[in-house]
mmCIF file of C-alpha atoms in Angstrom:
data_model
loop_
_atom_site.group_PDB
_atom_site.id
_atom_site.type_symbol
_atom_site.label_atom_id
_atom_site.label_comp_id
_atom_site.label_asym_id
_atom_site.label_seq_id
_atom_site.Cartn_x
_atom_site.Cartn_y
_atom_site.Cartn_z
ATOM 1 C CA GLY Q 1 2.817 12.254 18.744
ATOM 2 C CA ALA Q 2 0.953 11.498 15.564
ATOM 3 C CA GLY Q 3 1.122 7.744 15.877
ATOM 4 C CA VAL Q 4 2.242 4.903 18.082
ATOM 5 C CA SER Q 5 5.997 4.819 18.440
ATOM 6 C CA GLN Q 6 8.174 1.953 19.613
ATOM 7 C CA THR Q 7 11.801 1.845 20.611
ATOM 8 C CA PRO Q 8 14.188 0.386 19.779
ATOM 9 C CA SER Q 9 13.274 -0.594 16.244
ATOM 10 C CA ASN Q 10 15.735 -3.471 16.412
ATOM 11 C CA LYS Q 11 17.256 -5.244 19.368
ATOM 12 C CA VAL Q 12 19.815 -8.018 19.271
ATOM 13 C CA THR Q 13 20.606 -9.715 22.564
ATOM 14 C CA GLU Q 14 22.277 -12.833 23.801
ATOM 15 C CA LYS Q 15 20.396 -15.742 25.242
ATOM 16 C CA GLY Q 16 19.835 -15.274 28.948
ATOM 17 C CA LYS Q 17 19.928 -11.470 28.907
ATOM 18 C CA TYR Q 18 17.206 -9.083 30.017
ATOM 19 C CA VAL Q 19 15.516 -6.711 27.540
ATOM 20 C CA GLU Q 20 13.049 -3.861 27.736
ATOM 21 C CA LEU Q 21 10.882 -2.744 24.842
ATOM 22 C CA ARG Q 22 9.119 0.598 24.951
ATOM 23 C CA CYS Q 23 5.812 1.748 23.502
ATOM 24 C CA ASP Q 24 4.538 5.309 23.332
ATOM 25 C CA PRO Q 25 0.835 5.283 22.404
ATOM 26 C CA ILE Q 26 -1.223 7.924 20.664
ATOM 27 C CA SER Q 27 -1.838 10.790 23.061
ATOM 28 C CA GLY Q 28 -5.111 10.374 24.909
ATOM 29 C CA HIS Q 29 -5.552 6.701 24.106
ATOM 30 C CA THR Q 30 -6.446 4.854 27.284
ATOM 31 C CA ALA Q 31 -6.097 1.296 26.003
ATOM 32 C CA LEU Q 32 -2.740 -0.202 25.074
ATOM 33 C CA TYR Q 33 -1.999 -3.646 23.681
ATOM 34 C CA TRP Q 34 1.110 -5.727 23.151
ATOM 35 C CA TYR Q 35 1.252 -8.386 20.449
ATOM 36 C CA ARG Q 36 4.026 -10.665 19.230
ATOM 37 C CA GLN Q 37 4.467 -11.625 15.602
ATOM 38 C CA SER Q 38 6.663 -14.555 14.766
ATOM 39 C CA LEU Q 39 7.873 -15.241 11.237
ATOM 40 C CA GLY Q 40 5.039 -16.367 8.978
ATOM 41 C CA GLN Q 41 2.383 -15.815 11.630
ATOM 42 C CA GLY Q 42 -0.157 -13.166 12.423
ATOM 43 C CA PRO Q 43 0.158 -11.011 15.529
ATOM 44 C CA GLU Q 44 -0.511 -12.888 18.759
ATOM 45 C CA PHE Q 45 -2.052 -11.070 21.728
ATOM 46 C CA LEU Q 46 0.106 -10.755 24.842
ATOM 47 C CA ILE Q 47 -1.364 -8.193 27.237
ATOM 48 C CA TYR Q 48 -3.834 -5.330 27.375
ATOM 49 C CA PHE Q 49 -3.802 -2.240 29.604
ATOM 50 C CA GLN Q 50 -6.712 -0.015 30.422
ATOM 51 C CA GLY Q 51 -5.124 3.008 32.018
ATOM 52 C CA THR Q 52 -2.372 1.919 34.388
ATOM 53 C CA GLY Q 53 -3.651 -1.567 35.110
ATOM 54 C CA ALA Q 54 -3.244 -4.748 33.131
ATOM 55 C CA ALA Q 55 -6.827 -5.689 32.287
ATOM 56 C CA ASP Q 56 -5.881 -8.936 30.561
ATOM 57 C CA ASP Q 57 -2.452 -10.592 30.649
ATOM 58 C CA SER Q 58 -3.651 -14.005 29.522
ATOM 59 C CA GLY Q 59 -1.468 -13.941 26.419
ATOM 60 C CA LEU Q 60 1.864 -13.650 28.220
ATOM 61 C CA PRO Q 61 3.623 -16.965 27.484
ATOM 62 C CA ASN Q 62 5.285 -17.390 30.891
ATOM 63 C CA ASP Q 63 6.554 -15.501 33.920
ATOM 64 C CA ARG Q 64 9.665 -14.301 32.099
ATOM 65 C CA PHE Q 65 7.422 -11.733 30.404
ATOM 66 C CA PHE Q 66 6.129 -8.716 32.260
ATOM 67 C CA ALA Q 67 4.741 -5.347 31.224
ATOM 68 C CA VAL Q 68 4.043 -2.086 33.007
ATOM 69 C CA ARG Q 69 2.314 1.176 32.280
ATOM 70 C CA PRO Q 70 2.894 3.191 35.453
ATOM 71 C CA GLU Q 71 1.400 6.513 34.387
ATOM 72 C CA GLY Q 72 -1.211 5.295 31.948
ATOM 73 C CA SER Q 73 0.738 6.352 28.882
ATOM 74 C CA VAL Q 74 4.097 4.812 27.966
ATOM 75 C CA SER Q 75 4.388 1.073 28.444
ATOM 76 C CA THR Q 76 7.427 -1.172 28.786
ATOM 77 C CA LEU Q 77 7.479 -4.859 27.953
ATOM 78 C CA LYS Q 78 10.174 -6.641 29.926
ATOM 79 C CA ILE Q 79 11.605 -10.044 29.083
ATOM 80 C CA GLN Q 80 13.904 -11.812 31.526
ATOM 81 C CA ARG Q 81 16.344 -14.608 30.700
ATOM 82 C CA THR Q 82 15.656 -14.325 26.992
ATOM 83 C CA GLU Q 83 15.516 -17.474 24.896
ATOM 84 C CA ARG Q 84 16.014 -17.936 21.151
ATOM 85 C CA GLY Q 85 12.293 -18.692 20.834
ATOM 86 C CA ASP Q 86 11.534 -15.150 21.997
ATOM 87 C CA SER Q 87 12.851 -13.810 18.701
ATOM 88 C CA ALA Q 88 9.954 -12.049 16.983
ATOM 89 C CA VAL Q 89 8.534 -8.637 16.169
ATOM 90 C CA TYR Q 90 6.839 -7.136 19.198
ATOM 91 C CA LEU Q 91 3.968 -4.868 18.248
ATOM 92 C CA CYS Q 92 2.235 -2.278 20.330
ATOM 93 C CA ALA Q 93 -1.187 -0.839 19.589
ATOM 94 C CA SER Q 94 -3.405 1.726 21.253
ATOM 95 C CA SER Q 95 -7.052 2.645 21.073
ATOM 96 C CA SER Q 96 -9.407 5.186 22.552
ATOM 97 C CA GLY Q 97 -11.677 4.173 25.399
ATOM 98 C CA THR Q 98 -14.743 4.369 23.199
ATOM 99 C CA ASP Q 99 -13.731 1.898 20.489
ATOM 100 C CA TYR Q 100 -11.363 -0.734 21.768
ATOM 101 C CA TYR Q 101 -11.222 -2.527 18.462
ATOM 102 C CA GLU Q 102 -10.039 0.395 16.387
ATOM 103 C CA GLN Q 103 -6.422 -0.261 17.241
ATOM 104 C CA TYR Q 104 -3.558 1.767 15.844
ATOM 105 C CA PHE Q 105 -0.340 -0.173 15.567
ATOM 106 C CA GLY Q 106 3.225 0.946 15.944
ATOM 107 C CA PRO Q 107 6.099 -0.135 13.692
ATOM 108 C CA GLY Q 108 7.202 -2.851 16.075
ATOM 109 C CA THR Q 109 10.487 -3.847 17.687
ATOM 110 C CA ARG Q 110 12.326 -6.689 16.012
ATOM 111 C CA LEU Q 111 13.949 -8.748 18.773
ATOM 112 C CA THR Q 112 16.646 -11.232 17.881
ATOM 113 C CA VAL Q 113 18.024 -13.508 20.564
ATOM 114 C CA THR Q 114 21.328 -15.127 19.594
ATOM 115 C CA ALA F 1 -11.052 -21.650 21.418
ATOM 116 C CA GLN F 2 -11.242 -18.681 19.129
ATOM 117 C CA SER F 3 -9.340 -18.968 15.874
ATOM 118 C CA VAL F 4 -9.051 -17.410 12.455
ATOM 119 C CA SER F 5 -8.111 -19.261 9.267
ATOM 120 C CA GLN F 6 -6.842 -17.631 6.122
ATOM 121 C CA HIS F 7 -6.716 -20.147 3.348
ATOM 122 C CA ASN F 8 -4.295 -18.519 0.966
ATOM 123 C CA HIS F 9 -0.709 -17.979 1.973
ATOM 124 C CA HIS F 10 0.377 -16.141 -1.162
ATOM 125 C CA VAL F 11 -1.776 -14.808 -3.980
ATOM 126 C CA ILE F 12 -0.296 -13.459 -7.207
ATOM 127 C CA LEU F 13 -2.487 -11.386 -9.533
ATOM 128 C CA SER F 14 -2.071 -9.120 -12.505
ATOM 129 C CA GLU F 15 -3.303 -5.547 -12.315
ATOM 130 C CA ALA F 16 -7.059 -5.171 -12.939
ATOM 131 C CA ALA F 17 -7.762 -8.727 -11.812
ATOM 132 C CA SER F 18 -10.426 -9.277 -9.186
ATOM 133 C CA LEU F 19 -9.424 -10.254 -5.676
ATOM 134 C CA GLU F 20 -11.046 -12.433 -3.061
ATOM 135 C CA LEU F 21 -9.183 -13.469 0.072
ATOM 136 C CA GLY F 22 -10.789 -16.049 2.280
ATOM 137 C CA CYS F 23 -11.213 -15.802 6.037
ATOM 138 C CA ASN F 24 -13.041 -18.171 8.350
ATOM 139 C CA TYR F 25 -13.358 -17.764 12.078
ATOM 140 C CA SER F 26 -14.309 -19.848 15.034
ATOM 141 C CA TYR F 27 -15.925 -17.989 17.887
ATOM 142 C CA GLY F 28 -18.940 -18.755 20.012
ATOM 143 C CA GLY F 29 -20.168 -15.298 20.883
ATOM 144 C CA THR F 30 -20.919 -12.051 19.121
ATOM 145 C CA VAL F 31 -18.119 -11.392 16.714
ATOM 146 C CA ASN F 32 -16.421 -8.265 15.590
ATOM 147 C CA LEU F 33 -14.442 -8.837 12.402
ATOM 148 C CA PHE F 34 -11.574 -6.937 10.871
ATOM 149 C CA TRP F 35 -9.195 -6.845 7.969
ATOM 150 C CA TYR F 36 -5.833 -5.239 8.505
ATOM 151 C CA VAL F 37 -3.244 -4.523 5.826
ATOM 152 C CA GLN F 38 0.507 -4.155 6.076
ATOM 153 C CA TYR F 39 2.164 -2.494 3.102
ATOM 154 C CA PRO F 40 5.878 -3.177 2.624
ATOM 155 C CA GLY F 41 7.849 -1.326 5.294
ATOM 156 C CA GLN F 42 4.769 0.111 6.952
ATOM 157 C CA HIS F 43 2.647 -0.457 10.061
ATOM 158 C CA LEU F 44 -0.434 -2.599 10.275
ATOM 159 C CA GLN F 45 -3.434 -0.487 9.255
ATOM 160 C CA LEU F 46 -7.135 -1.113 9.661
ATOM 161 C CA LEU F 47 -8.723 -1.748 6.256
ATOM 162 C CA LEU F 48 -12.302 -2.344 7.344
ATOM 163 C CA LYS F 49 -14.397 -3.660 10.199
ATOM 164 C CA TYR F 50 -17.739 -5.303 10.873
ATOM 165 C CA PHE F 51 -19.584 -4.951 14.161
ATOM 166 C CA SER F 52 -23.254 -5.352 13.245
ATOM 167 C CA GLY F 53 -25.849 -4.323 10.674
ATOM 168 C CA ASP F 54 -25.271 -4.541 6.936
ATOM 169 C CA PRO F 55 -23.092 -7.625 6.370
ATOM 170 C CA LEU F 56 -21.429 -5.998 3.380
ATOM 171 C CA VAL F 57 -18.907 -3.491 4.651
ATOM 172 C CA LYS F 58 -16.813 -1.105 2.646
ATOM 173 C CA GLY F 59 -13.341 -0.012 3.605
ATOM 174 C CA ILE F 60 -10.595 2.168 2.306
ATOM 175 C CA LYS F 61 -9.094 1.964 -1.162
ATOM 176 C CA GLY F 62 -12.063 0.206 -2.744
ATOM 177 C CA PHE F 63 -11.961 -2.899 -0.557
ATOM 178 C CA GLU F 64 -15.081 -4.545 0.784
ATOM 179 C CA ALA F 65 -15.876 -7.613 2.850
ATOM 180 C CA GLU F 66 -18.975 -9.700 3.365
ATOM 181 C CA PHE F 67 -19.902 -11.296 6.666
ATOM 182 C CA ILE F 68 -21.715 -14.599 6.122
ATOM 183 C CA LYS F 69 -22.751 -15.856 9.526
ATOM 184 C CA SER F 70 -23.863 -19.300 8.341
ATOM 185 C CA LYS F 71 -20.433 -19.922 6.838
ATOM 186 C CA PHE F 72 -18.433 -18.237 9.615
ATOM 187 C CA SER F 73 -16.730 -16.279 6.874
ATOM 188 C CA PHE F 74 -15.577 -12.731 6.274
ATOM 189 C CA ASN F 75 -13.971 -12.686 2.851
ATOM 190 C CA LEU F 76 -12.186 -9.629 1.506
ATOM 191 C CA ARG F 77 -12.851 -8.485 -2.053
ATOM 192 C CA LYS F 78 -11.750 -5.873 -4.533
ATOM 193 C CA PRO F 79 -13.061 -5.760 -8.116
ATOM 194 C CA SER F 80 -9.842 -4.543 -9.706
ATOM 195 C CA VAL F 81 -6.481 -4.634 -7.947
ATOM 196 C CA GLN F 82 -3.616 -2.223 -8.501
ATOM 197 C CA TRP F 83 0.106 -2.710 -8.122
ATOM 198 C CA SER F 84 -0.091 -0.532 -4.999
ATOM 199 C CA ASP F 85 -2.286 -3.170 -3.329
ATOM 200 C CA THR F 86 0.772 -5.397 -2.952
ATOM 201 C CA ALA F 87 0.836 -6.049 0.794
ATOM 202 C CA GLU F 88 0.089 -8.626 3.460
ATOM 203 C CA TYR F 89 -3.526 -8.879 4.562
ATOM 204 C CA PHE F 90 -4.629 -10.114 7.966
ATOM 205 C CA CYS F 91 -8.100 -11.133 9.034
ATOM 206 C CA ALA F 92 -8.876 -10.762 12.744
ATOM 207 C CA VAL F 93 -11.700 -11.429 15.139
ATOM 208 C CA GLY F 94 -12.359 -9.582 18.360
ATOM 209 C CA GLY F 95 -14.479 -10.988 21.091
ATOM 210 C CA GLY F 96 -15.585 -9.950 24.518
ATOM 211 C CA SER F 97 -15.206 -6.504 25.944
ATOM 212 C CA GLN F 98 -11.485 -6.233 26.157
ATOM 213 C CA GLY F 99 -10.575 -5.603 22.587
ATOM 214 C CA ASN F 100 -7.806 -8.120 22.142
ATOM 215 C CA LEU F 101 -7.717 -9.311 18.570
ATOM 216 C CA ILE F 102 -7.076 -12.799 17.257
ATOM 217 C CA PHE F 103 -5.352 -12.729 13.904
ATOM 218 C CA GLY F 104 -5.038 -15.189 11.075
ATOM 219 C CA LYS F 105 -1.639 -16.029 9.637
ATOM 220 C CA GLY F 106 -2.015 -13.508 6.848
ATOM 221 C CA THR F 107 -2.148 -13.649 3.061
ATOM 222 C CA LYS F 108 0.582 -12.071 1.034
ATOM 223 C CA LEU F 109 -0.750 -10.408 -2.127
ATOM 224 C CA SER F 110 1.591 -9.660 -4.995
ATOM 225 C CA VAL F 111 0.183 -7.638 -7.888
ATOM 226 C CA LYS F 112 2.157 -7.704 -11.120
ATOM 227 C CA PRO F 113 2.174 -4.445 -13.082
#
């Protein structure tokens, strides 16, 4: 597609439930990033994929968060046992392998945990 | 630890006024610096970036930023703002080889017509 797409755009879930957030990067982009943006804050890095492997997952807050990118394209961020503090906008970005810092962001998924 | 500080939470200007948004960073290595913009209802977009060379960098829509190494600053400027510049502006620093960005909290700019 023309840009990074993310689904769903909004997700409301109950505390304790499991959620999956999907990111479809720009075609051909090898690097994919997940960020989380809480209200009044800038995006906070979660995890970075180069191809299929997670090159840096140091930003994941705890083991309830997990992400995969099995075929080196679409990625899924998975959150188990959601908590109210997980409520935020989850942003995905992708970049080409030649310029990691020129990241193109998707519209985000707004997650609300009730 | 790496960090980015944006001093202004909300800036309100009239059209044609000059703009300067402050950004200071803390990072021990070679820095790559960025300004991103988020217009209402739209995605984050790259406004400009500094990797090396001329410390005065020019971006889209008439924006520019100056890297001052001695002050650890990368302030964003525009000589004359327009109503369409109303948006939230984020300063970010990238370090290392992996490309993850560290963002400031953002500055909301409101331009009155």
